PDB file of C-alpha atoms in Angstrom:
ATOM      1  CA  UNK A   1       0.000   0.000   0.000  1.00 49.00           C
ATOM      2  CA  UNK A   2       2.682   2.585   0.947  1.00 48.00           C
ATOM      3  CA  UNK A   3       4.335   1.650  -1.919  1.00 49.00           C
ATOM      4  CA  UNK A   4       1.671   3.157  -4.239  1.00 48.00           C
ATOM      5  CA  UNK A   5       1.295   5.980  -2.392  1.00 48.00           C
ATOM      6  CA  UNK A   6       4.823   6.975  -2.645  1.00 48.00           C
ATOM      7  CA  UNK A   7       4.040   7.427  -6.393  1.00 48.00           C
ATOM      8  CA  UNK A   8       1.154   9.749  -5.645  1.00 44.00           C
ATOM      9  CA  UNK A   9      -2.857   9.168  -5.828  1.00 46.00           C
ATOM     10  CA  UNK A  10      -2.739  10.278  -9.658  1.00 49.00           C
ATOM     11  CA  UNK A  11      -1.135   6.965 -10.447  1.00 55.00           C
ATOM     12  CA  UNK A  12      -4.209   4.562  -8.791  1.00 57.00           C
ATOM     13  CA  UNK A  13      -7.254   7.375  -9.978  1.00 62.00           C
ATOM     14  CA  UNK A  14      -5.606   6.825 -13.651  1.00 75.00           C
ATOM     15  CA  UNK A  15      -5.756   3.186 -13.321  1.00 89.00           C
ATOM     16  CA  UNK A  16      -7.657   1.860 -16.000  1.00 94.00           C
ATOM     17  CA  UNK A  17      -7.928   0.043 -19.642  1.00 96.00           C
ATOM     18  CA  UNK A  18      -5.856   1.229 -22.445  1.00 95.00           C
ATOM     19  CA  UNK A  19      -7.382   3.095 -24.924  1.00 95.00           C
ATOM     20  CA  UNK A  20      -5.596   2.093 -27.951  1.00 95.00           C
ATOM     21  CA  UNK A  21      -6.382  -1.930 -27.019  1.00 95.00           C
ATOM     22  CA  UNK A  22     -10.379  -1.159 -26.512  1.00 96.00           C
ATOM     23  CA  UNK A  23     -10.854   1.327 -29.264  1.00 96.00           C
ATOM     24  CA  UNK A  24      -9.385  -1.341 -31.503  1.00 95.00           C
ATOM     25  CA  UNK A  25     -11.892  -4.318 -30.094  1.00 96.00           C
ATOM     26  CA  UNK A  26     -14.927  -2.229 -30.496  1.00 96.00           C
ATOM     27  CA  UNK A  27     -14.135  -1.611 -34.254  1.00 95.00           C
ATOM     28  CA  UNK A  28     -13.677  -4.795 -34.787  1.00 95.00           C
ATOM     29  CA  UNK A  29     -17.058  -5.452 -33.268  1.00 96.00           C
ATOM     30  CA  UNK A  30     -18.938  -3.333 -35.413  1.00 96.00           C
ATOM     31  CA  UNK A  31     -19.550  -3.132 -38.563  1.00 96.00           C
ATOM     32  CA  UNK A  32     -17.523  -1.360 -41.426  1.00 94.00           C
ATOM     33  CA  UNK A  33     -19.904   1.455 -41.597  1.00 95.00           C
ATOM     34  CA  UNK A  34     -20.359   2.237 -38.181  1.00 96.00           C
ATOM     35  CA  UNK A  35     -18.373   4.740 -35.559  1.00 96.00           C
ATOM     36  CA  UNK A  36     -18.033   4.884 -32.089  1.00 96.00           C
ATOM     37  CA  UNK A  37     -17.781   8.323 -30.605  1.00 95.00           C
ATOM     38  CA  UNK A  38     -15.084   9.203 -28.231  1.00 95.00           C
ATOM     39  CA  UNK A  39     -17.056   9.716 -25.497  1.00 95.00           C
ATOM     40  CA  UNK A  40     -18.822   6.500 -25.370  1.00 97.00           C
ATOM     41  CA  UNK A  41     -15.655   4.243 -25.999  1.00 97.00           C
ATOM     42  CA  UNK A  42     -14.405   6.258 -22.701  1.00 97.00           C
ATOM     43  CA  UNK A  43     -17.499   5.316 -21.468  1.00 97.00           C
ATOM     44  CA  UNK A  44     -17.560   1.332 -22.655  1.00 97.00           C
ATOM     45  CA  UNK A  45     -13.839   1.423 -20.881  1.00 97.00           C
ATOM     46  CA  UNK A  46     -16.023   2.459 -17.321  1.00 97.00           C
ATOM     47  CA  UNK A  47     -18.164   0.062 -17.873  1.00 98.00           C
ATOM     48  CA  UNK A  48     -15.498  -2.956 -17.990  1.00 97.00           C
ATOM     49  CA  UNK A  49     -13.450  -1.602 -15.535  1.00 97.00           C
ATOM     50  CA  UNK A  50     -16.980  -1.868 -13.370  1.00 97.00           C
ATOM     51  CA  UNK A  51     -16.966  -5.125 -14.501  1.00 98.00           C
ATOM     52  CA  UNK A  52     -13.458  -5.741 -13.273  1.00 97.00           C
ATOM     53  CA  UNK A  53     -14.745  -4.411  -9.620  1.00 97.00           C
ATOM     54  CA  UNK A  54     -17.867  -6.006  -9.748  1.00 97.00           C
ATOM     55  CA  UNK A  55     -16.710  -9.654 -10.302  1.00 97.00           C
ATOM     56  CA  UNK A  56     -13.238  -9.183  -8.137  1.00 97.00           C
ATOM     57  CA  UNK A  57     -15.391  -8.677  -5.193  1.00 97.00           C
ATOM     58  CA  UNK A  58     -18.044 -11.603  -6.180  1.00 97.00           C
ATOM     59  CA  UNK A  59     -15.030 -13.722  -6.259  1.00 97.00           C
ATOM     60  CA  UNK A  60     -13.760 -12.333  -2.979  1.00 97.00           C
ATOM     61  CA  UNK A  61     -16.448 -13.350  -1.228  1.00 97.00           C
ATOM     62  CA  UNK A  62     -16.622 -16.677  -2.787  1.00 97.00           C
ATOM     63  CA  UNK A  63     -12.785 -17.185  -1.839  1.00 97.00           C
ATOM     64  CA  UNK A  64     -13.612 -16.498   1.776  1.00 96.00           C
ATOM     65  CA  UNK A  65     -16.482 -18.654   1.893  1.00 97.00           C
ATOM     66  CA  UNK A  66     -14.263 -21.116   0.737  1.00 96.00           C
ATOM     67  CA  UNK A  67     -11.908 -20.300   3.395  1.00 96.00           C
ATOM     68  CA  UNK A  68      -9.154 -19.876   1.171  1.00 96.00           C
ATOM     69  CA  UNK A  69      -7.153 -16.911   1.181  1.00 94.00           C
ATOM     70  CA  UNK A  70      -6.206 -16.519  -2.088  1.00 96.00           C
ATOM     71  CA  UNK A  71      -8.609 -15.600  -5.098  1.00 97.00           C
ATOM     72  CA  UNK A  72      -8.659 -18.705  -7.768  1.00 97.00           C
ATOM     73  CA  UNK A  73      -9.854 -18.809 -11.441  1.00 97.00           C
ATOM     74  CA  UNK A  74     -12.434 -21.242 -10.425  1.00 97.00           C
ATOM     75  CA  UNK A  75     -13.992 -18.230  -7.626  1.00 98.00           C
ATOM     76  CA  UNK A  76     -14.060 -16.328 -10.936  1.00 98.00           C
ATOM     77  CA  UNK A  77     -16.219 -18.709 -12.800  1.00 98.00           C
ATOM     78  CA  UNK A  78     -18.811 -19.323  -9.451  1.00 98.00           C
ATOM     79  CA  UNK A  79     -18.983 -15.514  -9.619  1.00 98.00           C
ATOM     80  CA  UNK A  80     -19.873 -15.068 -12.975  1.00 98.00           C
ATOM     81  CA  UNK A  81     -22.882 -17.927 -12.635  1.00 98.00           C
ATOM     82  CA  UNK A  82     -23.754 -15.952  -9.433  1.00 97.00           C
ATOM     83  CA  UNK A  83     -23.859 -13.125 -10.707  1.00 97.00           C
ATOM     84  CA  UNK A  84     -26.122 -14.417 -13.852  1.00 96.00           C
ATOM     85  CA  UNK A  85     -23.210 -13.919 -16.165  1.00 97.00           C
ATOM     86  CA  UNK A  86     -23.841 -17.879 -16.749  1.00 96.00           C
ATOM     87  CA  UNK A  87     -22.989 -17.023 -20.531  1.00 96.00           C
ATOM     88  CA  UNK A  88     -19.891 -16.666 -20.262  1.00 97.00           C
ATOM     89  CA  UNK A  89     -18.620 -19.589 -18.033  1.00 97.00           C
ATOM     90  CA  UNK A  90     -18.442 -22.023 -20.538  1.00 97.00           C
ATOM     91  CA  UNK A  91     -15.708 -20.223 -22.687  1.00 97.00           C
ATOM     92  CA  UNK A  92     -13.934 -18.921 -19.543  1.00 97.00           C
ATOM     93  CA  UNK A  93     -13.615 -22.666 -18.375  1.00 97.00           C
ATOM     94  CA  UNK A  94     -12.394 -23.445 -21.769  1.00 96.00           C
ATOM     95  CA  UNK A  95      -9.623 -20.457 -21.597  1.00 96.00           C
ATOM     96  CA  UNK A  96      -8.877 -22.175 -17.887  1.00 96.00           C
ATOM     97  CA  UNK A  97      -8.063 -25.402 -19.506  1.00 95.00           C
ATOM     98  CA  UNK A  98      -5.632 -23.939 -21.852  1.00 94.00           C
ATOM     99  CA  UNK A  99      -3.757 -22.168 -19.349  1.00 94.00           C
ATOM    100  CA  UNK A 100      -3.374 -25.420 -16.753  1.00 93.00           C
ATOM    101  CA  UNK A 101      -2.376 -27.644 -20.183  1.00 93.00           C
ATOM    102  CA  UNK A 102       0.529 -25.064 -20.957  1.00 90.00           C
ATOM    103  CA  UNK A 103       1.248 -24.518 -17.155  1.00 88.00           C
ATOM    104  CA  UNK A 104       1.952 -28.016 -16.937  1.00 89.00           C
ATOM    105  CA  UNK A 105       4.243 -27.956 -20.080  1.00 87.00           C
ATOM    106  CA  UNK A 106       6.061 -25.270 -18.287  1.00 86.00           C
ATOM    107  CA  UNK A 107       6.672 -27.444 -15.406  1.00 85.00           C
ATOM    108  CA  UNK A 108       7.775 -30.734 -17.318  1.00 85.00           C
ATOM    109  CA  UNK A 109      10.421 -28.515 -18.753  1.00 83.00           C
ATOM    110  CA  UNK A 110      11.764 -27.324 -15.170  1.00 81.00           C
ATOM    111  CA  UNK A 111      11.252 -31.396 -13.853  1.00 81.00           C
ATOM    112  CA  UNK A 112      13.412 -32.059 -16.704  1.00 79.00           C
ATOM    113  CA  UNK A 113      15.990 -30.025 -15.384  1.00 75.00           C
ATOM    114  CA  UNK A 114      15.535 -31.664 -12.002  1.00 76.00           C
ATOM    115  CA  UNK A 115      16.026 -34.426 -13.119  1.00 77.00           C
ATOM    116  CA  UNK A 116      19.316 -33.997 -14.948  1.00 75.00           C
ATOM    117  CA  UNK A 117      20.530 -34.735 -11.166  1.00 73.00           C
ATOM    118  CA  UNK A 118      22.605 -32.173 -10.627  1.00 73.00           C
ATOM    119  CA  UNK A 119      22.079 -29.420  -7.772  1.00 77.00           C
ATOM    120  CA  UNK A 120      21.253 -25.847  -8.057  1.00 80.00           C
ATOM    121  CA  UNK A 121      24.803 -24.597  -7.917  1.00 81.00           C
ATOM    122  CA  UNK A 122      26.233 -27.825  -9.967  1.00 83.00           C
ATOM    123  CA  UNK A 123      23.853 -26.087 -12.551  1.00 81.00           C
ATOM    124  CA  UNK A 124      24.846 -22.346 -12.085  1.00 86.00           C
ATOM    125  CA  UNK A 125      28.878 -23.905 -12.136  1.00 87.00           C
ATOM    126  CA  UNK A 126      28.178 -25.433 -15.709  1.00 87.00           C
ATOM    127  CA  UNK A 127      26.493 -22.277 -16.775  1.00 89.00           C
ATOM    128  CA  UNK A 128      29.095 -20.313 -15.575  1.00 91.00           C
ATOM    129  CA  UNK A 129      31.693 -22.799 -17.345  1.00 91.00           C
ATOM    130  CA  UNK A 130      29.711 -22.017 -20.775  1.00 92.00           C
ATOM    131  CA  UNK A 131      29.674 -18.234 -20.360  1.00 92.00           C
ATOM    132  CA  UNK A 132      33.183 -18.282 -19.593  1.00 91.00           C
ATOM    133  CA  UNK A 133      33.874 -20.296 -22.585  1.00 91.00           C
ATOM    134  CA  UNK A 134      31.848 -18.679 -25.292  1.00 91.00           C
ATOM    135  CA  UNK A 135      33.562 -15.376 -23.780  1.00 91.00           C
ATOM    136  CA  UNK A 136      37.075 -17.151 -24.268  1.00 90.00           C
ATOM    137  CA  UNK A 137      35.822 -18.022 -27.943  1.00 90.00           C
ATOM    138  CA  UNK A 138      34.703 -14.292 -28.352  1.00 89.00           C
ATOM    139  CA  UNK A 139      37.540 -12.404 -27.699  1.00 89.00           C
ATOM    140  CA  UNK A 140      40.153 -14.788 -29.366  1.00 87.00           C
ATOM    141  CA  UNK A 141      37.366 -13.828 -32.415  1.00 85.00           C
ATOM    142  CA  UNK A 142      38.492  -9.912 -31.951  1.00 81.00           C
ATOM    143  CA  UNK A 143      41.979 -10.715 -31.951  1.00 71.00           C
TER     144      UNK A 143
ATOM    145  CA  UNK B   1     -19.177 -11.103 -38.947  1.00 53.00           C
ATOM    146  CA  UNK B   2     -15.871  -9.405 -39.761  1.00 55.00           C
ATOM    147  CA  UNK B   3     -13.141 -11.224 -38.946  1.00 49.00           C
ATOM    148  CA  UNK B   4     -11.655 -11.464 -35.442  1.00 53.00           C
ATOM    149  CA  UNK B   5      -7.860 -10.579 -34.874  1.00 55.00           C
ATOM    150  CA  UNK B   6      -7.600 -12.763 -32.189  1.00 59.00           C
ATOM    151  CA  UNK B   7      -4.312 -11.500 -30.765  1.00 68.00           C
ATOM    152  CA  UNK B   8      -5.837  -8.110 -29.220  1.00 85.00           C
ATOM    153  CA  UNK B   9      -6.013  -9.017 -25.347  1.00 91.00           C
ATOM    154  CA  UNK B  10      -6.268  -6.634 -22.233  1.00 95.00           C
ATOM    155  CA  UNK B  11      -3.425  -5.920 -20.723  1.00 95.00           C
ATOM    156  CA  UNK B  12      -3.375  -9.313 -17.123  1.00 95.00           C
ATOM    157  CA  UNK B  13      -1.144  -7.380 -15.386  1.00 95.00           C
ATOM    158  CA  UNK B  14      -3.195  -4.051 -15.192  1.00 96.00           C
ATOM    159  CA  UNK B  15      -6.746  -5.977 -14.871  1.00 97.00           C
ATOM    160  CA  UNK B  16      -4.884  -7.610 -11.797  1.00 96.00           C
ATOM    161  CA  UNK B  17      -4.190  -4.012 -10.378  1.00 95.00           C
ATOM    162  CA  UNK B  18      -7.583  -3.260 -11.111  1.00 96.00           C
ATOM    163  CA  UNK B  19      -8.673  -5.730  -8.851  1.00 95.00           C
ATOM    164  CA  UNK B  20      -6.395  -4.883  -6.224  1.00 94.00           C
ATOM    165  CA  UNK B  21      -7.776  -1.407  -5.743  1.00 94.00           C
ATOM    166  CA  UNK B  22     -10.227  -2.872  -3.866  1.00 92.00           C
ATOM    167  CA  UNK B  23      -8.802  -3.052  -0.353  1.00 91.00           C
ATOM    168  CA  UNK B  24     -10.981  -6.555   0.448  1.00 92.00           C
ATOM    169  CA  UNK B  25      -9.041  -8.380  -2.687  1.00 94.00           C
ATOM    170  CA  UNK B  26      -6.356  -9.997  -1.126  1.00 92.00           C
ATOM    171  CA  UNK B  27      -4.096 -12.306  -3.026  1.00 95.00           C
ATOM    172  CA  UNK B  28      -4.932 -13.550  -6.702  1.00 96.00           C
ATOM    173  CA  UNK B  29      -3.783 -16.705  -7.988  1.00 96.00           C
ATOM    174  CA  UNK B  30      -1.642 -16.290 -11.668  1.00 94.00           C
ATOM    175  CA  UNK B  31      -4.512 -17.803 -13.447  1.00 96.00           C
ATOM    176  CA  UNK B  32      -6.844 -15.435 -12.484  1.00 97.00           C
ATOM    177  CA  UNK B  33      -6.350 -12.374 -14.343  1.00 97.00           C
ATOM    178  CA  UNK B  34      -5.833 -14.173 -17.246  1.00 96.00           C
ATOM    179  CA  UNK B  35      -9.569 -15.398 -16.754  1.00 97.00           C
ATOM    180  CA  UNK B  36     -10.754 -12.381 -16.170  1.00 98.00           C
ATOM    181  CA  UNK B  37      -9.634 -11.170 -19.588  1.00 97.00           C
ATOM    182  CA  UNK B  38     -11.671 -13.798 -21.253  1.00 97.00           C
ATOM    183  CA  UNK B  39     -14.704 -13.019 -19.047  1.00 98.00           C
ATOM    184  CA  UNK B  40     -14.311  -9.224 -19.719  1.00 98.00           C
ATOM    185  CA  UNK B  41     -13.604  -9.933 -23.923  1.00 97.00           C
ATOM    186  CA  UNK B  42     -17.303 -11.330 -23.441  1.00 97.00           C
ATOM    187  CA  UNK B  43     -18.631  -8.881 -21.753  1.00 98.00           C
ATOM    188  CA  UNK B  44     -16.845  -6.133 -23.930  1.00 98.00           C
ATOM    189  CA  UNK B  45     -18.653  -8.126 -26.799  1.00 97.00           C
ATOM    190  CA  UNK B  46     -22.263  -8.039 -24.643  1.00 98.00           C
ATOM    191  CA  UNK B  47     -22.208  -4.289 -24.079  1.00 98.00           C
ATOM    192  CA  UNK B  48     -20.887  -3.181 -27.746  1.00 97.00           C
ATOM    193  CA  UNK B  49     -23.592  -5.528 -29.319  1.00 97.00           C
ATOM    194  CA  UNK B  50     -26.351  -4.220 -27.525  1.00 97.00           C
ATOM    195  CA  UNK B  51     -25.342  -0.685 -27.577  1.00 98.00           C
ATOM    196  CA  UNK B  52     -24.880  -1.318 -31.534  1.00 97.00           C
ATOM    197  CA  UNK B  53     -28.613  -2.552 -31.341  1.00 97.00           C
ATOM    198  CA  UNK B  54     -29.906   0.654 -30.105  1.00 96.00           C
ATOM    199  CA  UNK B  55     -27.810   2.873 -32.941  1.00 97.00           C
ATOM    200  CA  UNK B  56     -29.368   0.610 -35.208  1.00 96.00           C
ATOM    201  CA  UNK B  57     -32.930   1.451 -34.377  1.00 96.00           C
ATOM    202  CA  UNK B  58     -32.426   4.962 -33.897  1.00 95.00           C
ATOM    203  CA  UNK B  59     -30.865   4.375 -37.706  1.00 95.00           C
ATOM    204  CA  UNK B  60     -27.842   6.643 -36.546  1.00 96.00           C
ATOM    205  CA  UNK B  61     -24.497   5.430 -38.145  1.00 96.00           C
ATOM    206  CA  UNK B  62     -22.259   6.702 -34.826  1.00 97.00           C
ATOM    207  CA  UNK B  63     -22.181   4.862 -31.874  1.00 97.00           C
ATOM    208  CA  UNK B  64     -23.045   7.287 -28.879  1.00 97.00           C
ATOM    209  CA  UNK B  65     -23.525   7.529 -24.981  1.00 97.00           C
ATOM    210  CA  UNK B  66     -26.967   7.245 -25.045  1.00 96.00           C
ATOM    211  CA  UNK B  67     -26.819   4.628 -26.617  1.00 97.00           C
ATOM    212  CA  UNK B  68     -25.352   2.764 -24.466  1.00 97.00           C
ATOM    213  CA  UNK B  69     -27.288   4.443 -21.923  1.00 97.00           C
ATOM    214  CA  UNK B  70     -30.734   2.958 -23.114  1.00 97.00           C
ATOM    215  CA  UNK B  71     -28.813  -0.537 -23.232  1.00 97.00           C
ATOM    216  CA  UNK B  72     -27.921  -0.457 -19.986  1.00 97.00           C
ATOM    217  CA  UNK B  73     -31.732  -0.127 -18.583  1.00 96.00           C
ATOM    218  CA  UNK B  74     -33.185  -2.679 -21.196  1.00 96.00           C
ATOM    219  CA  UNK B  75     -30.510  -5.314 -20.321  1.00 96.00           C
ATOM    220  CA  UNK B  76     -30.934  -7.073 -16.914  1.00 95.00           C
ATOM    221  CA  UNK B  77     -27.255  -8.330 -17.371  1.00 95.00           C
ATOM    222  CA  UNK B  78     -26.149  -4.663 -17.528  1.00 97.00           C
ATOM    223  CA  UNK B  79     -27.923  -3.634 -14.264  1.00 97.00           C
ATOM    224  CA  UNK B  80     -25.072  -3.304 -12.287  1.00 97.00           C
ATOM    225  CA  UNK B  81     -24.170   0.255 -14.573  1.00 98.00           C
ATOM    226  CA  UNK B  82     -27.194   1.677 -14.043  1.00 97.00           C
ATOM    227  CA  UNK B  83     -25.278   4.131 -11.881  1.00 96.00           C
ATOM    228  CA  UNK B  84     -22.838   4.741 -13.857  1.00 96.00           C
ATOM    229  CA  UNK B  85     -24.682   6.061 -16.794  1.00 96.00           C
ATOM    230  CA  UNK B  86     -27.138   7.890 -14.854  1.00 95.00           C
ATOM    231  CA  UNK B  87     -25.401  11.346 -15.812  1.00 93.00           C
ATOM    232  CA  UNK B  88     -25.655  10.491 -19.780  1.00 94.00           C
ATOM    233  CA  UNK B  89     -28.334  13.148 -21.096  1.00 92.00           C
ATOM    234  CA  UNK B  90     -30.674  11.270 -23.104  1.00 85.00           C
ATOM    235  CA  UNK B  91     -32.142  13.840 -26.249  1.00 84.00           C
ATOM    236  CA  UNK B  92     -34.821  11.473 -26.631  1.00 69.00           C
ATOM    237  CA  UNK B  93     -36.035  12.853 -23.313  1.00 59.00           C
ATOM    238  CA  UNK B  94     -36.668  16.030 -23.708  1.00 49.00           C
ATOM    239  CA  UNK B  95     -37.160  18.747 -21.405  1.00 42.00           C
ATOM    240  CA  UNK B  96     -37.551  16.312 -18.139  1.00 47.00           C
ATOM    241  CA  UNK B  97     -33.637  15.667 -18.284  1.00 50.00           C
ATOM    242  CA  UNK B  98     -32.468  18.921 -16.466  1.00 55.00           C
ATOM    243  CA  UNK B  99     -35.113  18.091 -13.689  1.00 57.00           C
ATOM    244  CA  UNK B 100     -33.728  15.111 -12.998  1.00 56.00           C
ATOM    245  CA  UNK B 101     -29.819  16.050 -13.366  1.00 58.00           C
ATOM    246  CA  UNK B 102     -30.601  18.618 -10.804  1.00 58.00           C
ATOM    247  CA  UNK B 103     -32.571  16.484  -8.554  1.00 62.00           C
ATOM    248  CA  UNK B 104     -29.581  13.846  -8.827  1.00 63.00           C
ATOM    249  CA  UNK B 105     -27.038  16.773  -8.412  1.00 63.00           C
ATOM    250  CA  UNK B 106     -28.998  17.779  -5.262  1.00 62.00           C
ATOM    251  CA  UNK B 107     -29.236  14.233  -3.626  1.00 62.00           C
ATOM    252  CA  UNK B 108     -25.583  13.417  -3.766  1.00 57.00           C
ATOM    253  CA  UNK B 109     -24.794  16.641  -2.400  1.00 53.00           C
TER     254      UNK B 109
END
């Protein structure tokens, strides 16, 4: 908290969507012959940051009825049902089931270092051992 | 429907500050935000559509406020920004809009 206030209140009342990024979603929502006027994309950008608030704090409450203490994509989806956003669960589940498939790729490339058996620092010596030589093979390059 | 660049996404890390402002919101798994985008792509796609809808009718070719405005109290999903449009003037209205922005003005004063 105090960190954000050492940067000043302007920072946290600007905090909001990027123009550029929803302008460019709403045109490609309408059709070719229609425009949006600035004020009401400004407005639409409101409107999901409400959105933001709105299901944050659904979720929040879920999460502590849950007794957990930290805020989970699946508090998001009991939210949105709750909140009669129903709609939209089943392509936020699917979204949720892409992330955990490439999250687990992630980690079977870190187990795969684990399991080359050698320790932390064993690992940071051999690095160390190739950065030294590539820099050997660089400068005898420049000369 | 025109096609979809799928690569435009909101911005997870500033959606996850968003959510922070709240002081309740605690901690907030990785996942989360990136949820959250999805959800809000929807509901950016709800609110446009049914704003569009309204410009149709009123066979205007620009998008405006009021629009969205008269979307927002036909739409039981889009109760919850009832508030937040109540200071869009409505033309449609008439004269009875300056009654009621002063009567609002008055009441949260």
């Amino acid at each position: 908290m105090s960190d954000r206030e050492a940067f000043g209140s302007a920072v946290d009342d600007e905090l909001s969507l990027p123009k550029a990024t929803v302008s460019k979603m709403i045109s490609e929502l309408l059709p070719n012959d229609i425009s949006c006027a600035k004020e009401t994309r400004d407005l639409v950008i409101e409107c999901c940051v409400e959105f933001i608030h709105l299901i944050a704090s659904e979720a929040n409450d879920v999460c502590e009825e849950e007794s957990k203490k930290t805020i989970a994509p699946e508090h998001i989806i009991s939210a949105l049902k709750r909140l009669g956003f129903d709609a939209f669960t089943s392509d936020v589940e699917d979204v949720l089931k892409d992330h955990k498939a490439q999250q687990k790729d992630r980690d079977k490339k870190v187990s795969k270092l684990e399991q080359s058996g050698l320790t932390e620092e064993e690992l940071l010596a051999k690095q160390e051992e190739l950065f030294a030589a590539s820099r050997a093979k660089f400068q005898n390059a420049q000369q | 429907m025109k096609n979809r660049n799928k690569t435009t996404k909101f911005p997870v890390a500033r959606i996850k500050k968003i959510m922070q402002k709240d002081e309740e919101v605690g901690k907030v798994a990785q996942a989360t935000p990136v949820v959250i985008s999805k959800a809000l792509e929807l509901f950016l796609a709800y609110i446009v559509n049914k704003t569009h809808d309204v410009t149709s009718e009123r066979g205007s070719r620009k998008v405006e406020a009021y629009h969205l405005k008269h979307a927002v109290e036909t739409n039981e999903m889009l109760d919850f920004l009832k508030e937040l449009v109540e200071g869009v003037p409505d033309p449609s209205q008439g004269g009875t809009i300056d009654l009621e922005a002063e009567a609002e003005s008055k009441r949260k004063r």
